[in-house]
C-alpha positions as a Python dict, from the first residue, in 0.01 Angstrom:
ca = {
    (1, 'X'): (0, 0, 0),
    (2, 'X'): (381, -167, 30),
    (3, 'X'): (452, -415, 233),
    (4, 'X'): (627, -198, 507),
    (5, 'X'): (328, 8, 544),
    (6, 'X'): (193, -205, 839),
    (7, 'X'): (522, -169, 994),
    (8, 'X'): (350, 83, 1218),
    (9, 'X'): (26, 63, 1436),
    (10, 'X'): (-164, 278, 1635),
    (11, 'X'): (60, 538, 1816),
    (12, 'X'): (362, 381, 1662),
    (13, 'X'): (473, 496, 1314),
    (14, 'X'): (799, 297, 1253),
    (15, 'X'): (890, 7, 1180),
    (16, 'X'): (1065, -234, 1529),
    (17, 'X'): (1417, -242, 1456),
    (18, 'X'): (1556, -522, 1259),
    (19, 'X'): (1787, -619, 1518),
    (20, 'X'): (1535, -645, 1773),
    (21, 'X'): (1254, -833, 1499),
    (22, 'X'): (1561, -1058, 1477),
    (23, 'X'): (1617, -1159, 1806),
    (24, 'X'): (1273, -1177, 1915),
    (25, 'X'): (1084, -1342, 1583),
    (26, 'X'): (1408, -1536, 1500),
    (27, 'X'): (1509, -1677, 1205),
    (28, 'X'): (1206, -1760, 959),
    (29, 'X'): (1074, -2097, 1040),
    (30, 'X'): (817, -2175, 723),
    (31, 'X'): (712, -2531, 858),
    (32, 'X'): (622, -2360, 1244),
    (33, 'X'): (453, -2037, 1071),
    (34, 'X'): (272, -2228, 857),
    (35, 'X'): (134, -2473, 1123),
    (36, 'X'): (56, -2123, 1304),
    (37, 'X'): (-129, -1985, 1013),
    (38, 'X'): (-357, -2325, 946),
    (39, 'X'): (-421, -2255, 1373),
    (40, 'X'): (-505, -1887, 1314),
    (41, 'X'): (-745, -1948, 1000),
    (42, 'X'): (-945, -2219, 1198),
    (43, 'X'): (-1021, -1932, 1467),
    (44, 'X'): (-1117, -1678, 1203),
    (45, 'X'): (-1372, -1908, 1047),
    (46, 'X'): (-1536, -1960, 1325),
    (47, 'X'): (-1498, -1585, 1454),
    (48, 'X'): (-1619, -1431, 1115),
    (49, 'X'): (-1924, -1669, 1122),
    (50, 'X'): (-1995, -1552, 1503),
    (51, 'X'): (-1941, -1223, 1394),
    (52, 'X'): (-2174, -1237, 1095),
    (53, 'X'): (-2462, -1450, 1275),
    (54, 'X'): (-2421, -1194, 1543),
    (55, 'X'): (-2541, -919, 1299),
    (56, 'X'): (-2177, -718, 1417),
    (57, 'X'): (-2079, -704, 1054),
    (58, 'X'): (-2242, -742, 757),
    (59, 'X'): (-2309, -1104, 626),
    (60, 'X'): (-2203, -1025, 279),
    (61, 'X'): (-1835, -878, 414),
    (62, 'X'): (-1809, -1168, 613),
    (63, 'X'): (-1883, -1400, 352),
    (64, 'X'): (-1626, -1209, 116),
    (65, 'X'): (-1369, -1246, 424),
    (66, 'X'): (-1373, -1591, 422),
    (67, 'X'): (-1360, -1677, 109),
    (68, 'X'): (-1082, -1463, 108),
    (69, 'X'): (-922, -1682, 417),
    (70, 'X'): (-988, -1983, 226),
    (71, 'X'): (-825, -1877, -91),
    (72, 'X'): (-495, -1779, 92),
    (73, 'X'): (-533, -2082, 273),
    (74, 'X'): (-538, -2285, -42),
    (75, 'X'): (-187, -2152, -140),
    (76, 'X'): (-32, -2251, 139),
    (77, 'X'): (-17, -1935, 288),
    (78, 'X'): (296, -1813, 24),
    (79, 'X'): (131, -1446, -11),
    (80, 'X'): (226, -1423, 423),
    (81, 'X'): (564, -1642, 437),
    (82, 'X'): (717, -1471, 136),
    (83, 'X'): (687, -1095, 321),
    (84, 'X'): (872, -887, 608),
    (85, 'X'): (677, -960, 898),
    (86, 'X'): (802, -619, 1124),
    (87, 'X'): (519, -640, 1356),
    (88, 'X'): (458, -1036, 1405),
    (89, 'X'): (302, -1294, 1176),
    (90, 'X'): (-36, -1234, 1279),
    (91, 'X'): (-23, -880, 1143),
    (92, 'X'): (129, -976, 836),
    (93, 'X'): (-101, -1229, 762),
    (94, 'X'): (-397, -1002, 813),
    (95, 'X'): (-235, -750, 577),
    (96, 'X'): (-288, -974, 275),
    (97, 'X'): (-632, -1053, 395),
    (98, 'X'): (-690, -665, 353),
    (99, 'X'): (-465, -640, -2),
    (100, 'X'): (-709, -954, -135),
    (101, 'X'): (-1044, -818, -43),
    (102, 'X'): (-974, -467, 64),
    (103, 'X'): (-916, -273, 340),
    (104, 'X'): (-1321, -248, 448),
    (105, 'X'): (-1338, -588, 475),
    (106, 'X'): (-1011, -731, 580),
    (107, 'X'): (-1027, -457, 854),
    (108, 'X'): (-1353, -650, 1001),
    (109, 'X'): (-1146, -915, 1086),
    (110, 'X'): (-1068, -828, 1441),
    (111, 'X'): (-1364, -685, 1548),
    (112, 'X'): (-1413, -773, 1890),
    (113, 'X'): (-1088, -989, 1970),
    (114, 'X'): (-724, -910, 2009),
    (115, 'X'): (-394, -1137, 1961),
    (116, 'X'): (-426, -1207, 2289),
    (117, 'X'): (-724, -1405, 2305),
    (118, 'X'): (-619, -1517, 1947),
    (119, 'X'): (-276, -1700, 2086),
    (120, 'X'): (-462, -1831, 2415),
    (121, 'X'): (-727, -2051, 2155),
    (122, 'X'): (-459, -2109, 1916),
    (123, 'X'): (-248, -2244, 2198),
    (124, 'X'): (-519, -2456, 2321),
    (125, 'X'): (-595, -2604, 1960),
    (126, 'X'): (-261, -2704, 1902),
    (127, 'X'): (-204, -2836, 2249),
    (128, 'X'): (-513, -3064, 2206),
    (129, 'X'): (-442, -3171, 1881),
    (130, 'X'): (-28, -3262, 1976),
    (131, 'X'): (-200, -3416, 2282),
    (132, 'X'): (-391, -3667, 2101),
    (133, 'X'): (-84, -3760, 1897),
    (134, 'X'): (60, -3836, 2198),
    (135, 'X'): (-223, -4059, 2331),
    (136, 'X'): (-171, -4218, 2008),
    (137, 'X'): (187, -4256, 2051),
    (138, 'X'): (145, -4439, 2437),
    (139, 'X'): (-119, -4636, 2344),
    (140, 'X'): (103, -4814, 2096),
    (141, 'X'): (368, -4853, 2314),
    (142, 'X'): (107, -4986, 2574),
    (143, 'X'): (14, -5255, 2293),
    (144, 'X'): (406, -5319, 2242),
    (145, 'X'): (399, -5402, 2587),
    (146, 'X'): (122, -5604, 2675),
    (147, 'X'): (178, -5814, 2378),
    (148, 'X'): (525, -5879, 2486),
    (149, 'X'): (431, -5927, 2790),
    (150, 'X'): (160, -6222, 2729),
    (151, 'X'): (420, -6386, 2506),
    (152, 'X'): (674, -6406, 2821),
    (153, 'X'): (425, -6413, 3060),
    (154, 'X'): (611, -6715, 3201),
    (155, 'X'): (997, -6656, 3114),
    (156, 'X'): (1146, -6648, 3473),
    (157, 'X'): (1416, -6427, 3579),
    (158, 'X'): (1549, -6210, 3897),
    (159, 'X'): (1397, -5872, 3954),
    (160, 'X'): (1676, -5681, 4087),
    (161, 'X'): (1733, -5422, 4369),
    (162, 'X'): (1996, -5212, 4432),
    (163, 'X'): (2128, -5365, 4121),
    (164, 'X'): (2176, -5714, 4292),
    (165, 'X'): (1927, -6046, 4207),
    (166, 'X'): (1640, -5980, 4454),
    (167, 'X'): (1373, -6262, 4378),
    (168, 'X'): (1178, -6449, 4103),
    (169, 'X'): (941, -6294, 3870),
    (170, 'X'): (886, -6338, 3497),
    (171, 'X'): (972, -6124, 3201),
    (172, 'X'): (580, -6070, 3133),
    (173, 'X'): (522, -5967, 3459),
    (174, 'X'): (798, -5698, 3458),
    (175, 'X'): (649, -5575, 3126),
    (176, 'X'): (327, -5553, 3288),
    (177, 'X'): (412, -5317, 3576),
    (178, 'X'): (567, -5102, 3359),
    (179, 'X'): (272, -5067, 3105),
    (180, 'X'): (50, -5017, 3440),
    (181, 'X'): (260, -4698, 3556),
    (182, 'X'): (276, -4592, 3155),
    (183, 'X'): (-108, -4593, 3180),
    (184, 'X'): (-106, -4363, 3463),
    (185, 'X'): (83, -4129, 3248),
    (186, 'X'): (-119, -4133, 2955),
    (187, 'X'): (-427, -4082, 3204),
    (188, 'X'): (-266, -3765, 3328),
    (189, 'X'): (-224, -3624, 3003),
    (190, 'X'): (-589, -3756, 2874),
    (191, 'X'): (-734, -3580, 3210),
    (192, 'X'): (-592, -3267, 3087),
    (193, 'X'): (-700, -3294, 2782),
    (194, 'X'): (-1066, -3336, 2868),
    (195, 'X'): (-966, -3045, 3117),
    (196, 'X'): (-925, -2762, 2778),
    (197, 'X'): (-1317, -2733, 2778),
    (198, 'X'): (-1357, -2323, 2787),
    (199, 'X'): (-1215, -2163, 2453),
    (200, 'X'): (-1049, -1835, 2531),
    (201, 'X'): (-1202, -1654, 2197),
    (202, 'X'): (-1382, -1334, 2346),
    (203, 'X'): (-1129, -1288, 2653),
    (204, 'X'): (-1003, -966, 2443),
    (205, 'X'): (-700, -860, 2488),
    (206, 'X'): (-756, -920, 2902),
    (207, 'X'): (-1124, -763, 3026),
    (208, 'X'): (-1307, -878, 2750),
    (209, 'X'): (-1517, -671, 2510),
    (210, 'X'): (-1878, -450, 2444),
    (211, 'X'): (-1948, -623, 2143),
    (212, 'X'): (-2228, -872, 2171),
    (213, 'X'): (-2058, -1140, 2130),
    (214, 'X'): (-2141, -1512, 2139),
    (215, 'X'): (-1872, -1708, 2262),
    (216, 'X'): (-2072, -2037, 2299),
    (217, 'X'): (-2107, -2014, 1934),
    (218, 'X'): (-1737, -1970, 1871),
    (219, 'X'): (-1666, -2254, 2112),
    (220, 'X'): (-1847, -2510, 1993),
    (221, 'X'): (-1756, -2431, 1604),
    (222, 'X'): (-1411, -2485, 1734),
    (223, 'X'): (-1480, -2848, 1910),
    (224, 'X'): (-1480, -2671, 2287),
    (225, 'X'): (-1764, -2679, 2504),
    (226, 'X'): (-1802, -2282, 2635),
    (227, 'X'): (-1657, -1990, 2643),
    (228, 'X'): (-1455, -1800, 2863),
    (229, 'X'): (-1553, -1744, 3228),
    (230, 'X'): (-1335, -1475, 3322),
    (231, 'X'): (-1114, -1303, 3068),
    (232, 'X'): (-850, -1235, 3329),
    (233, 'X'): (-783, -1586, 3405),
    (234, 'X'): (-859, -1682, 3056),
    (235, 'X'): (-560, -1411, 2925),
    (236, 'X'): (-330, -1525, 3198),
    (237, 'X'): (-336, -1868, 3249),
    (238, 'X'): (-138, -2164, 3026),
    (239, 'X'): (-129, -2385, 3321),
    (240, 'X'): (-314, -2667, 3092),
    (241, 'X'): (-27, -2654, 2839),
    (242, 'X'): (223, -2691, 3195),
    (243, 'X'): (32, -3000, 3329),
    (244, 'X'): (65, -3147, 2988),
    (245, 'X'): (407, -3112, 2929),
    (246, 'X'): (454, -3192, 3280),
    (247, 'X'): (293, -3521, 3222),
    (248, 'X'): (514, -3555, 2906),
    (249, 'X'): (777, -3541, 3157),
    (250, 'X'): (647, -3818, 3382),
    (251, 'X'): (603, -4054, 3019),
    (252, 'X'): (1001, -3990, 2972),
    (253, 'X'): (1096, -4077, 3308),
    (254, 'X'): (876, -4405, 3279),
    (255, 'X'): (1032, -4468, 2948),
    (256, 'X'): (1386, -4409, 3029),
    (257, 'X'): (1369, -4640, 3375),
    (258, 'X'): (1235, -4884, 3140),
    (259, 'X'): (1543, -4865, 2869),
    (260, 'X'): (1778, -4885, 3176),
    (261, 'X'): (1635, -5205, 3289),
    (262, 'X'): (1650, -5333, 2930),
    (263, 'X'): (1987, -5230, 2854),
    (264, 'X'): (2150, -5393, 3224),
    (265, 'X'): (1961, -5726, 3114),
    (266, 'X'): (2088, -5706, 2803),
    (267, 'X'): (2480, -5653, 2881),
    (268, 'X'): (2694, -5929, 2798),
    (269, 'X'): (2762, -5997, 3136),
    (270, 'X'): (2388, -6066, 3211),
    (271, 'X'): (2265, -6158, 2903),
    (272, 'X'): (1890, -6179, 2973),
    (273, 'X'): (1770, -6017, 2657),
    (274, 'X'): (1886, -5989, 2349),
    (275, 'X'): (1795, -5800, 2046),
    (276, 'X'): (1754, -5857, 1669),
    (277, 'X'): (1981, -5700, 1386),
    (278, 'X'): (1742, -5420, 1315),
    (279, 'X'): (1769, -5265, 1699),
    (280, 'X'): (2138, -5302, 1758),
    (281, 'X'): (2443, -5103, 1628),
    (282, 'X'): (2798, -5194, 1582),
    (283, 'X'): (3147, -5053, 1615),
    (284, 'X'): (3362, -4847, 1399),
    (285, 'X'): (3630, -4990, 1509),
    (286, 'X'): (3542, -5334, 1740),
    (287, 'X'): (3368, -5631, 1526),
    (288, 'X'): (3209, -5859, 1777),
    (289, 'X'): (3047, -5499, 1924),
    (290, 'X'): (2625, -5542, 1923),
    (291, 'X'): (2571, -5223, 2057),
    (292, 'X'): (2179, -5136, 2219),
    (293, 'X'): (2242, -4786, 2146),
    (294, 'X'): (1880, -4679, 2118),
    (295, 'X'): (1848, -4824, 2488),
    (296, 'X'): (2074, -4475, 2537),
    (297, 'X'): (1864, -4268, 2304),
    (298, 'X'): (1547, -4382, 2525),
    (299, 'X'): (1743, -4297, 2859),
    (300, 'X'): (1898, -3960, 2740),
    (301, 'X'): (1640, -3814, 2472),
    (302, 'X'): (1346, -3739, 2751),
    (303, 'X'): (1590, -3523, 2915),
    (304, 'X'): (1483, -3259, 2636),
    (305, 'X'): (1095, -3290, 2719),
    (306, 'X'): (1215, -3266, 3109),
    (307, 'X'): (1431, -2927, 3011),
    (308, 'X'): (1134, -2794, 2820),
    (309, 'X'): (912, -2795, 3124),
    (310, 'X'): (1167, -2682, 3338),
    (311, 'X'): (1175, -2380, 3091),
    (312, 'X'): (819, -2306, 3082),
    (313, 'X'): (779, -2352, 3455),
    (314, 'X'): (1064, -2072, 3516),
    (315, 'X'): (978, -1876, 3260),
    (316, 'X'): (607, -1844, 3418),
    (317, 'X'): (714, -1775, 3769),
    (318, 'X'): (648, -1449, 3906),
    (319, 'X'): (485, -1309, 3626),
    (320, 'X'): (221, -1044, 3684),
    (321, 'X'): (-141, -1261, 3617),
    (322, 'X'): (-266, -1068, 3294),
    (323, 'X'): (-102, -1156, 2933),
    (324, 'X'): (250, -1137, 2935),
    (325, 'X'): (548, -1209, 2668),
    (326, 'X'): (675, -1428, 2974),
    (327, 'X'): (373, -1654, 2992),
    (328, 'X'): (203, -1652, 2641),
    (329, 'X'): (516, -1663, 2422),
    (330, 'X'): (824, -1739, 2584),
    (331, 'X'): (679, -2037, 2799),
    (332, 'X'): (464, -2201, 2564),
    (333, 'X'): (788, -2174, 2319),
    (334, 'X'): (920, -2525, 2348),
    (335, 'X'): (588, -2709, 2400),
    (336, 'X'): (490, -2830, 2081),
    (337, 'X'): (918, -2935, 1996),
    (338, 'X'): (915, -3149, 2341),
    (339, 'X'): (569, -3354, 2243),
    (340, 'X'): (661, -3401, 1952),
    (341, 'X'): (987, -3524, 2072),
    (342, 'X'): (773, -3699, 2325),
    (343, 'X'): (596, -3883, 2060),
    (344, 'X'): (899, -3980, 1904),
    (345, 'X'): (1032, -4164, 2255),
    (346, 'X'): (726, -4356, 2250),
    (347, 'X'): (759, -4462, 1912),
    (348, 'X'): (1146, -4589, 1937),
    (349, 'X'): (1015, -4753, 2275),
    (350, 'X'): (756, -4972, 2142),
    (351, 'X'): (965, -5076, 1870),
    (352, 'X'): (1256, -5194, 2147),
    (353, 'X'): (1006, -5368, 2330),
    (354, 'X'): (852, -5563, 2034),
    (355, 'X'): (1191, -5665, 1923),
    (356, 'X'): (1350, -5753, 2281),
    (357, 'X'): (1336, -6129, 2343),
    (358, 'X'): (1408, -6282, 2655),
    (359, 'X'): (1708, -6568, 2701),
    (360, 'X'): (1507, -6794, 2952),
    (361, 'X'): (1776, -7045, 2980),
    (362, 'X'): (2004, -6792, 3087),
    (363, 'X'): (1765, -6585, 3297),
    (364, 'X'): (1680, -6896, 3467),
    (365, 'X'): (1987, -6986, 3565),
    (366, 'X'): (2134, -6639, 3621),
    (367, 'X'): (1857, -6601, 3891),
    (368, 'X'): (1948, -6927, 4092),
    (369, 'X'): (2288, -6834, 4112),
    (370, 'X'): (2131, -6502, 4236),
    (371, 'X'): (2002, -6695, 4555),
    (372, 'X'): (1636, -6529, 4429),
    (373, 'X'): (1479, -6799, 4621),
    (374, 'X'): (1608, -6691, 4976),
    (375, 'X'): (1286, -6534, 5110),
    (376, 'X'): (1072, -6809, 5015),
    (377, 'X'): (1295, -7106, 5145),
    (378, 'X'): (1275, -6823, 5511),
    (379, 'X'): (908, -6787, 5464),
    (380, 'X'): (866, -7171, 5472),
    (381, 'X'): (1058, -7144, 5820),
    (382, 'X'): (788, -6914, 5897),
    (383, 'X'): (512, -7146, 5824),
    (384, 'X'): (674, -7403, 6025),
    (385, 'X'): (651, -7216, 6317),
    (386, 'X'): (1014, -7031, 6319),
    (387, 'X'): (1005, -6628, 6371),
    (388, 'X'): (1072, -6447, 6085),
    (389, 'X'): (1397, -6287, 6219),
    (390, 'X'): (1529, -6600, 6326),
    (391, 'X'): (1405, -6796, 5961),
    (392, 'X'): (1592, -6453, 5747),
    (393, 'X'): (1891, -6538, 5983),
    (394, 'X'): (1955, -6870, 5907),
    (395, 'X'): (1883, -6845, 5560),
    (396, 'X'): (2150, -6602, 5519),
    (397, 'X'): (2399, -6785, 5666),
    (398, 'X'): (2318, -7040, 5459),
    (399, 'X'): (2373, -6879, 5155),
    (400, 'X'): (2701, -6720, 5301),
    (401, 'X'): (2840, -7092, 5345),
    (402, 'X'): (2709, -7196, 5001),
    (403, 'X'): (2907, -6876, 4881),
    (404, 'X'): (3203, -6933, 5068),
    (405, 'X'): (3234, -7327, 5000),
    (406, 'X'): (3046, -7331, 4672),
    (407, 'X'): (2806, -7606, 4818),
    (408, 'X'): (2522, -7663, 5002),
    (409, 'X'): (2223, -7516, 4861),
    (410, 'X'): (1932, -7480, 4938),
    (411, 'X'): (1988, -7546, 5350),
    (412, 'X'): (1973, -7853, 5521),
    (413, 'X'): (1613, -7941, 5563),
    (414, 'X'): (1497, -7772, 5282),
    (415, 'X'): (1402, -7908, 4942),
    (416, 'X'): (1489, -7741, 4598),
    (417, 'X'): (1201, -7520, 4422),
    (418, 'X'): (1126, -7461, 4097),
    (419, 'X'): (1154, -7098, 4027),
    (420, 'X'): (852, -7122, 3766),
    (421, 'X'): (654, -7245, 4070),
    (422, 'X'): (775, -6993, 4310),
    (423, 'X'): (647, -6726, 4098),
    (424, 'X'): (313, -6909, 4071),
    (425, 'X'): (263, -6934, 4464),
    (426, 'X'): (359, -6556, 4479),
    (427, 'X'): (10, -6464, 4464),
    (428, 'X'): (-40, -6201, 4723),
    (429, 'X'): (30, -5847, 4706),
    (430, 'X'): (-5, -5809, 4360),
    (431, 'X'): (320, -6060, 4323),
    (432, 'X'): (378, -6247, 3980),
    (433, 'X'): (160, -6549, 4087),
    (434, 'X'): (-149, -6267, 3994),
    (435, 'X'): (14, -6197, 3654),
    (436, 'X'): (-284, -6317, 3463),
    (437, 'X'): (-509, -6100, 3615),
    (438, 'X'): (-236, -5807, 3585),
    (439, 'X'): (-222, -5846, 3247),
    (440, 'X'): (-622, -5875, 3197),
    (441, 'X'): (-662, -5550, 3353),
    (442, 'X'): (-363, -5392, 3247),
    (443, 'X'): (-535, -5451, 2883),
    (444, 'X'): (-896, -5332, 3004),
    (445, 'X'): (-721, -4990, 3073),
    (446, 'X'): (-556, -4950, 2755),
    (447, 'X'): (-926, -5026, 2551),
    (448, 'X'): (-1041, -4730, 2809),
    (449, 'X'): (-735, -4520, 2718),
    (450, 'X'): (-834, -4645, 2334),
    (451, 'X'): (-1168, -4539, 2372),
    (452, 'X'): (-1088, -4187, 2498),
    (453, 'X'): (-863, -4089, 2188),
    (454, 'X'): (-1144, -4190, 1969),
    (455, 'X'): (-1361, -3939, 2197),
    (456, 'X'): (-1116, -3673, 2121),
    (457, 'X'): (-1087, -3723, 1794),
    (458, 'X'): (-1451, -3738, 1709),
    (459, 'X'): (-1478, -3430, 1903),
    (460, 'X'): (-1229, -3269, 1674),
    (461, 'X'): (-1367, -3425, 1361),
    (462, 'X'): (-1731, -3307, 1458),
    (463, 'X'): (-1601, -2954, 1524),
    (464, 'X'): (-1439, -2914, 1201),
    (465, 'X'): (-1723, -3027, 988),
    (466, 'X'): (-1939, -2812, 1204),
    (467, 'X'): (-1712, -2526, 1124),
    (468, 'X'): (-1677, -2605, 730),
    (469, 'X'): (-2075, -2628, 697),
    (470, 'X'): (-2142, -2273, 894),
    (471, 'X'): (-1875, -2121, 652),
    (472, 'X'): (-2028, -2258, 322),
    (473, 'X'): (-2358, -2150, 442),
    (474, 'X'): (-2239, -1808, 505),
    (475, 'X'): (-2020, -1784, 185),
    (476, 'X'): (-2337, -1913, -18),
    (477, 'X'): (-2618, -1717, 129),
}
């Protein structure tokens, strides 16, 4: 059999035109194709084990198929990667198996299955693995945020609103707030991964099959809880991938906002923060420069993830609710790269957070010059019986006088207040006075997320071991 003999299939006698092949399948990408083939072979083993157990195919033929799959896989799928693929990667792979074990045995592999449910299954397997990686990277960033928050829980600084000094907080309190927002983003991804319960294998092309498949068995071998409930829904839907991609975009937004604050606070004009040499770059022309350029990476790189989500959603819109290239292929195309980018963003953010150091004296002095104690002083008048609006106007007038004259702060009748003491007094409404409680709660949430991550990893390991044992049992009789 020549390598082009499978160019035609069914009613199609000839190969897809070479131009169409090049444009549709794209140039060879051995790394991406290798990753896809590993997932396909994993699904193959589960499917073949189930077919043999159900006596849909002979056990001896199933054993030969499993041995052949293992040999091709052990060779790094070189026999597949080196050949033309006029009808796609999967059919080239199936052809290699048939050449190795014979057409009568190799031809049994696709029994009770379509590329549609195969692709839906490998999409979820890849999504689960990449989602777990994002959770792991996110946990590391959470650890960096909360560790640094604990180290700088009492480092007083001004929080800004509208780019102007607003109220006194501490740097550790700020980092704890970012960590809580990040945890919600990560928890959304964990929730999406937990929702991956049904294995698509068995839904066939779009309407199930009359062969007596045991979809619960293949689901268990691949780490799912059950088989498909409804074939059309199973084949048409990629909503979980869209959910994870949207959640990854949220993660990027959170990190970009953190980076924006750190960039502002580390400018020479403010100088609240500084970075070590291993986190800054120099200028090719200006020797005085210390550029925190990695913050620009953290602000800009999330746009790739947001763009991937927009691409996926747009490709899915107004598509018939059935198998379609638009949803199954085009909409899913950017998902893997976007999740890898998300992991890189989280890793870079963890480095930046771990290296950033508040300049306590500078930040404290800048906060005082920004009159961030004004609201607290107004509240002291309120406590003395002055209506808040009147207190607000009196303190505002005092600030104006201090700015114009350069003297006279705080207003007459009110004593200077230590900013650290002011942050301690702001115990209500989640203010910095409750920062120890908030930090402890954030650590508890991080530990819970870490436990969820380990549970997901354990499910993957157990399924892989279950599949290995079932395959070996069939191979060795």
